[in-house]
Amino acid sequence: MTTMSLRKQNTRLPPEVNRVLYVRNLPFNITSEEMYDIFGKYGAIRQIRIGCNKDTKGTAFVVYEDIYDAKNAVDHLSGFNVANRYLIVLYYQHAKMSKKFDQKKNEEDIAKLQEKYGVSTKDK
């Protein structure tokens, strides 16, 4: 099914579908040109952000101009092999991503408080 046929049928998309994709398990040395080559086959891309920090290496965000192009990319690129790594392509979900960051921040806060008050959770 092509993107045009999805639009003509007025297909109702699931609520999690959006224009922003979260890509995991990327090779660490992938370039933005290679990302545009891989993801550009499925539609016009507005932006690609590749993770460069220690925590974000191997991940990227791909923003499409059109929601149907994003759906087409997820359908075709999930499990796609790039440099002997199978891509994990998901729709970006703000609520889930912010929970991960909040949990990390909470763990850091707890560690600081434990250090401040000399409390240890390790068994001696």
PDB file of C-alpha atoms in Angstrom:
ATOM      1  CA  MET A   1       0.000   0.000   0.000  1.00  0.00           C
ATOM      2  CA  THR A   2       1.544   3.301  -0.998  1.00  0.00           C
ATOM      3  CA  THR A   3       1.311   6.586   0.808  1.00  0.00           C
ATOM      4  CA  MET A   4      -1.061   7.985  -1.815  1.00  0.00           C
ATOM      5  CA  SER A   5      -3.478   5.086  -1.428  1.00  0.00           C
ATOM      6  CA  LEU A   6      -3.508   5.611   2.353  1.00  0.00           C
ATOM      7  CA  ARG A   7      -4.477   9.246   1.863  1.00  0.00           C
ATOM      8  CA  LYS A   8      -7.123   8.529  -0.766  1.00  0.00           C
ATOM      9  CA  GLN A   9      -8.816   5.975   1.458  1.00  0.00           C
ATOM     10  CA  ASN A  10      -8.875   8.464   4.355  1.00  0.00           C
ATOM     11  CA  THR A  11      -7.412   5.748   6.549  1.00  0.00           C
ATOM     12  CA  ARG A  12      -7.892   6.335  10.233  1.00  0.00           C
ATOM     13  CA  LEU A  13      -4.512   6.055  11.936  1.00  0.00           C
ATOM     14  CA  PRO A  14      -3.924   4.732  15.469  1.00  0.00           C
ATOM     15  CA  PRO A  15      -3.486   7.453  18.116  1.00  0.00           C
ATOM     16  CA  GLU A  16       0.236   6.735  18.685  1.00  0.00           C
ATOM     17  CA  VAL A  17       1.100   7.506  15.054  1.00  0.00           C
ATOM     18  CA  ASN A  18       2.806  10.870  14.587  1.00  0.00           C
ATOM     19  CA  ARG A  19       5.400  12.553  12.362  1.00  0.00           C
ATOM     20  CA  VAL A  20       8.289  12.104  14.808  1.00  0.00           C
ATOM     21  CA  LEU A  21      10.100   8.774  14.865  1.00  0.00           C
ATOM     22  CA  TYR A  22      12.509   7.532  17.518  1.00  0.00           C
ATOM     23  CA  VAL A  23      15.182   5.230  16.055  1.00  0.00           C
ATOM     24  CA  ARG A  24      17.308   2.935  18.228  1.00  0.00           C
ATOM     25  CA  ASN A  25      20.143   0.466  17.630  1.00  0.00           C
ATOM     26  CA  LEU A  26      21.872   2.617  15.022  1.00  0.00           C
ATOM     27  CA  PRO A  27      25.562   2.070  14.244  1.00  0.00           C
ATOM     28  CA  PHE A  28      27.595   4.622  16.228  1.00  0.00           C
ATOM     29  CA  ASN A  29      29.395   5.854  13.092  1.00  0.00           C
ATOM     30  CA  ILE A  30      26.307   6.515  10.941  1.00  0.00           C
ATOM     31  CA  THR A  31      26.260   9.914   9.246  1.00  0.00           C
ATOM     32  CA  SER A  32      23.334  12.241   8.699  1.00  0.00           C
ATOM     33  CA  GLU A  33      23.688  11.743   4.921  1.00  0.00           C
ATOM     34  CA  GLU A  34      23.238   7.996   5.369  1.00  0.00           C
ATOM     35  CA  MET A  35      20.211   8.624   7.580  1.00  0.00           C
ATOM     36  CA  TYR A  36      18.677  10.883   4.899  1.00  0.00           C
ATOM     37  CA  ASP A  37      19.357   8.178   2.278  1.00  0.00           C
ATOM     38  CA  ILE A  38      17.658   5.470   4.362  1.00  0.00           C
ATOM     39  CA  PHE A  39      14.667   7.444   5.657  1.00  0.00           C
ATOM     40  CA  GLY A  40      14.265   9.832   2.690  1.00  0.00           C
ATOM     41  CA  LYS A  41      12.941   6.997   0.508  1.00  0.00           C
ATOM     42  CA  TYR A  42       9.640   7.166   2.383  1.00  0.00           C
ATOM     43  CA  GLY A  43       8.921  10.889   2.138  1.00  0.00           C
ATOM     44  CA  ALA A  44      10.076  14.424   2.756  1.00  0.00           C
ATOM     45  CA  ILE A  45      12.081  14.802   5.959  1.00  0.00           C
ATOM     46  CA  ARG A  46      11.935  17.980   8.014  1.00  0.00           C
ATOM     47  CA  GLN A  47      14.736  17.127  10.454  1.00  0.00           C
ATOM     48  CA  ILE A  48      17.048  14.355  11.671  1.00  0.00           C
ATOM     49  CA  ARG A  49      18.762  14.511  15.054  1.00  0.00           C
ATOM     50  CA  ILE A  50      21.443  11.897  15.756  1.00  0.00           C
ATOM     51  CA  GLY A  51      22.502  11.285  19.370  1.00  0.00           C
ATOM     52  CA  CYS A  52      26.126  12.155  20.098  1.00  0.00           C
ATOM     53  CA  ASN A  53      26.353  11.947  23.913  1.00  0.00           C
ATOM     54  CA  LYS A  54      27.333   8.803  25.774  1.00  0.00           C
ATOM     55  CA  ASP A  55      23.681   8.234  26.753  1.00  0.00           C
ATOM     56  CA  THR A  56      22.207   8.957  23.310  1.00  0.00           C
ATOM     57  CA  LYS A  57      24.694   7.305  20.935  1.00  0.00           C
ATOM     58  CA  GLY A  58      23.013   4.864  18.587  1.00  0.00           C
ATOM     59  CA  THR A  59      19.704   6.734  18.649  1.00  0.00           C
ATOM     60  CA  ALA A  60      18.105   9.379  16.456  1.00  0.00           C
ATOM     61  CA  PHE A  61      14.934  11.358  15.935  1.00  0.00           C
ATOM     62  CA  VAL A  62      13.526  11.608  12.419  1.00  0.00           C
ATOM     63  CA  VAL A  63      10.801  14.183  11.742  1.00  0.00           C
ATOM     64  CA  TYR A  64       8.760  13.797   8.556  1.00  0.00           C
ATOM     65  CA  GLU A  65       6.718  16.499   6.858  1.00  0.00           C
ATOM     66  CA  ASP A  66       3.716  14.169   6.583  1.00  0.00           C
ATOM     67  CA  ILE A  67       2.277  11.666   9.066  1.00  0.00           C
ATOM     68  CA  TYR A  68       1.582   9.090   6.336  1.00  0.00           C
ATOM     69  CA  ASP A  69       5.240   9.134   5.279  1.00  0.00           C
ATOM     70  CA  ALA A  70       6.251   8.499   8.891  1.00  0.00           C
ATOM     71  CA  LYS A  71       3.854   5.549   9.102  1.00  0.00           C
ATOM     72  CA  ASN A  72       5.226   4.137   5.871  1.00  0.00           C
ATOM     73  CA  ALA A  73       8.806   4.447   7.195  1.00  0.00           C
ATOM     74  CA  VAL A  74       7.944   2.650  10.454  1.00  0.00           C
ATOM     75  CA  ASP A  75       6.194  -0.126   8.543  1.00  0.00           C
ATOM     76  CA  HIS A  76       9.167  -0.687   6.225  1.00  0.00           C
ATOM     77  CA  LEU A  77      12.224   0.129   8.368  1.00  0.00           C
ATOM     78  CA  SER A  78      11.454  -1.641  11.653  1.00  0.00           C
ATOM     79  CA  GLY A  79      13.946  -4.504  11.665  1.00  0.00           C
ATOM     80  CA  PHE A  80      15.898  -3.098   8.689  1.00  0.00           C
ATOM     81  CA  ASN A  81      19.554  -4.202   8.732  1.00  0.00           C
ATOM     82  CA  VAL A  82      22.132  -1.379   8.731  1.00  0.00           C
ATOM     83  CA  ALA A  83      25.796  -2.362   9.217  1.00  0.00           C
ATOM     84  CA  ASN A  84      24.757  -5.682  10.816  1.00  0.00           C
ATOM     85  CA  ARG A  85      22.412  -3.949  13.270  1.00  0.00           C
ATOM     86  CA  TYR A  86      18.641  -4.259  13.120  1.00  0.00           C
ATOM     87  CA  LEU A  87      16.926  -0.880  13.475  1.00  0.00           C
ATOM     88  CA  ILE A  88      14.199  -0.331  16.028  1.00  0.00           C
ATOM     89  CA  VAL A  89      11.896   2.363  14.654  1.00  0.00           C
ATOM     90  CA  LEU A  90       9.183   3.654  16.983  1.00  0.00           C
ATOM     91  CA  TYR A  91       6.784   6.562  17.074  1.00  0.00           C
ATOM     92  CA  TYR A  92       8.049   9.191  19.510  1.00  0.00           C
ATOM     93  CA  GLN A  93       5.825   9.357  22.577  1.00  0.00           C
ATOM     94  CA  HIS A  94       6.537  12.375  24.726  1.00  0.00           C
ATOM     95  CA  ALA A  95       4.914  10.960  27.869  1.00  0.00           C
ATOM     96  CA  LYS A  96       7.081   7.832  27.868  1.00  0.00           C
ATOM     97  CA  MET A  97      10.295   9.714  27.104  1.00  0.00           C
ATOM     98  CA  SER A  98       9.746  12.304  29.819  1.00  0.00           C
ATOM     99  CA  LYS A  99       9.071   9.566  32.400  1.00  0.00           C
ATOM    100  CA  LYS A 100      12.493   8.055  31.676  1.00  0.00           C
ATOM    101  CA  PHE A 101      14.214  11.399  32.220  1.00  0.00           C
ATOM    102  CA  ASP A 102      12.159  12.110  35.359  1.00  0.00           C
ATOM    103  CA  GLN A 103      13.092   8.721  36.802  1.00  0.00           C
ATOM    104  CA  LYS A 104      16.786   9.346  36.097  1.00  0.00           C
ATOM    105  CA  LYS A 105      16.562  12.746  37.799  1.00  0.00           C
ATOM    106  CA  ASN A 106      14.786  11.215  40.817  1.00  0.00           C
ATOM    107  CA  GLU A 107      17.485   8.554  41.165  1.00  0.00           C
ATOM    108  CA  GLU A 108      20.176  11.237  41.054  1.00  0.00           C
ATOM    109  CA  ASP A 109      18.333  13.286  43.692  1.00  0.00           C
ATOM    110  CA  ILE A 110      18.020  10.251  45.971  1.00  0.00           C
ATOM    111  CA  ALA A 111      21.723   9.479  45.574  1.00  0.00           C
ATOM    112  CA  LYS A 112      22.609  13.080  46.514  1.00  0.00           C
ATOM    113  CA  LEU A 113      20.365  12.979  49.583  1.00  0.00           C
ATOM    114  CA  GLN A 114      21.801   9.625  50.670  1.00  0.00           C
ATOM    115  CA  GLU A 115      25.301  11.033  50.347  1.00  0.00           C
ATOM    116  CA  LYS A 116      24.347  14.221  52.193  1.00  0.00           C
ATOM    117  CA  TYR A 117      22.842  12.389  55.168  1.00  0.00           C
ATOM    118  CA  GLY A 118      25.234   9.435  55.156  1.00  0.00           C
ATOM    119  CA  VAL A 119      22.561   6.859  54.408  1.00  0.00           C
ATOM    120  CA  SER A 120      23.595   3.738  52.512  1.00  0.00           C
ATOM    121  CA  THR A 121      21.324   1.157  50.901  1.00  0.00           C
ATOM    122  CA  LYS A 122      24.164  -1.352  50.480  1.00  0.00           C
ATOM    123  CA  ASP A 123      24.354  -4.280  52.877  1.00  0.00           C
ATOM    124  CA  LYS A 124      27.535  -4.430  54.939  1.00  0.00           C
TER     125      LYS A 124
END
